[in-house]
Amino acid sequence: MPNALHPAIAEEEALLRRVRAALEARSRPARGAQPMTTSELRELRDEAVGAREEDAGAVLHELALQQTLRARRASRGDLGPGPNPDSPYLAHLRLREGDQVRDYLLGHATFIDAASGIRVVDWRVAPVAQIFYRYREGDSFEESFPGREVRGVVEVRRALVIHRGELKQIVGGDFALWRRPDGTWAEEDRSSFALSPGGAGSAARAGSLGVGVGARDARIDVTALLDQEQFRAIRSPPDEPLLVLGSAGSGKTTVALHRLASLSAQDPQRFPIARARVVVPEEGLARLSARLLAPIGGGEAQVRTLDDAAIAFARSVFGNLPPLCRDTPALVTSMKRHPALFDALRAQLGGGRSDPSLFALRRELAVLFTDRPFLSSVVEAAEGTLPKTAVEDTVQHTLRQMATPLERALAHITDEERKQSIDGRRLAEGTPDELAGTIDVEELPILLSVLSWRRQLKLPEVSHLVLDEAEDFSLFDLEAMAGLVRRTGRATLAGDEAQQTHSSFAGWERSLETLGLKGAAVCRLPVSYRCPRPIAEIAREILGHLAPQAPARASREGAPVGRFTFPDEAQAQLFLAGAVQDLLEREPRASVAVIASDAATARRFHALVDELPAARLVLDGAFTFDPGLDVTEVDQVKGLEWDYVIVADANASVWPATDEGRRRLHVAVTRASHQLWLVSSGAPSPLVAP
């Protein structure tokens, strides 16, 4: 598309040239200079005094921000120069107030050049940003800014991609433009741009995987695509705890992380980002959250998985820990995270004060974890969500852990060769005796909860706590972390009951109460931006009776869901291997996930594609988020997304019509932002059978 065919192209390119020239002009005398001095701050103050009325607010904001950031950044030797010239802003807002017209550019840093009319403002703190998120192009607005009331009309509202100093995409109210690799411009459907990109293009033809997704080297910054509900949640009162609820792809994670970044930017002394904590269930989401936080000013926040957070808290309280068991039997894990056990242990161990040492507390728990009548009462209270076999599994597992380690039992033998097996391994390795002396990671929050009940747990308060996918947090997890925020209430929880994959969830009211945040404000996000309508519909069918009464609105149409059935797994996987290879050859920048129900199935499929350069087997959450193919299992993918998702074993045997089966398959299918394939060998799962 020649530039003349759409005036926005020439207009935005001219504006970008002006901004880059102004940044370059300001940077020249500053090269090699020391951090901003007192005299330089005084010059900025003088500029604020002499600024025109329409620019005074922005310059004063810059002055206040520099004074705050100077002290905060100087301590770590990091005085940022302002907007990055290669990508100085992410959105363009033009406002008409009476006879005056002003352009504002939303970015991640503030830069004001009154002489050239350049106003780049930080979206996190600039009052004008709320107009961008609350109104659409052509709307009349009326807002209260510090010191004055403003009213007018939004003349231009555009999200932009500026990559390596070049304008790449423009998304306006009713158009979307993108620059092809050869420098020409193309126009496409505006609805393809939503909170989670990766769905541009027409519907795929039946039996063919891929229609052109992932072909670009830059994407619209998600900050520019926040909708009104999301922005309102981000700007909620800073000391008010917030629960953000929404379906898969509604932007829960985005809202929670942006709120954290916004609070830190607005008041870095009260909300220092280095003292913030983000806790998520799995390693993959932890990596993604850290990556998302970095460009919005939250790179210093500590992001940890639930397990890593529990380990860190336990070490700070108890010191050195015994060897950790990370492969706890599934039923024992279910028992140790269940709300019924929480209530039973609190009744038994919650009163009084006693020896807070790790040894003493473990002994108290071991007595109850080997008490079959006690555990049976927990199973009965669980009302069908714990099987009776969990009792014996827990007893036997506890007995093995509390046994004397074999190495200690053989300490009197001085001949070291007699302590090794024929193959050179430790005698206990690979045997039930290997558990002796270990402690389950799932038991650490229980120990911390007992101390909390007895008012013997002391953890340092954090500036803000974010819990994402919070429906996967047990009451023990929440009790252990309550001391971080119970006094201040500075927390954001994000979650969705429909994506609950464990029986540990006790409901939002109980969860908030346990965390000490009863009465938290609730924000519901009604639109699913990730999944197009065909995927959203099948996801709701999969949930069945678990689906919420009011379905989330899909933001766009999309490719039809592909369904394929083969006689056996070998045929299904060979078909998929060829289809995936063809897709990656046609669309080398697409992100593709083959999601299996378990690690063994994922390994079998990966063996067929491991020669592909872009194929990665990910069973430990170590996703790179690069284009290519990730072969993984469903327990690794919560909170993540790909352009294309293939459920490689959509079989009746592994995805039954149980509540757990429904929730796990729902998580798998809602990872797709463009196209979903369901492939079964033998009988398809009743959850997805046509």
Coordinates of C-alpha atoms in Angstrom, one line a residue, residues 498 533-548 551-552 561 563 655-659 661-663 665-667 669-670 676 678 685-690:
A498 CA -12.7 -22.3 35.5
R533 CA -14.7 -17.4 18.9
P534 CA -14.2 -21.1 17.7
I535 CA -11.7 -21.8 20.5
A536 CA -13.8 -20.0 23.1
E537 CA -16.8 -22.0 22.2
I538 CA -15.2 -25.4 22.4
A539 CA -13.5 -24.3 25.7
R540 CA -16.9 -23.6 27.2
E541 CA -18.2 -27.0 25.9
I542 CA -15.3 -28.7 27.6
L543 CA -16.1 -27.1 30.9
G544 CA -19.7 -28.3 30.7
H545 CA -21.4 -27.8 34.1
L546 CA -18.3 -26.0 35.4
A547 CA -18.6 -23.2 33.0
P548 CA -19.5 -19.8 34.4
P551 CA -19.6 -16.6 29.1
A552 CA -16.7 -14.4 28.3
V561 CA -10.9 -25.9 15.3
R563 CA -10.4 -32.4 14.7
W655 CA -9.2 -36.7 29.1
P656 CA -12.2 -38.2 30.9
A657 CA -15.4 -36.4 31.5
T658 CA -14.5 -35.7 35.1
D659 CA -14.1 -32.2 36.8
G661 CA -10.3 -33.8 33.1
R662 CA -12.5 -30.8 32.1
R663 CA -10.3 -28.2 33.8
L665 CA -8.2 -29.9 28.9
H666 CA -9.7 -26.4 29.2
V667 CA -6.2 -25.1 30.2
V669 CA -7.1 -25.6 24.5
T670 CA -7.2 -22.0 25.8
L676 CA -6.4 -25.2 17.7
L678 CA -7.4 -31.7 18.5
S685 CA -12.3 -37.7 24.5
P686 CA -16.1 -37.3 25.2
L687 CA -15.2 -33.7 26.1
V688 CA -14.4 -32.9 22.4
A689 CA -16.2 -35.6 20.4
P690 CA -18.1 -34.0 17.5

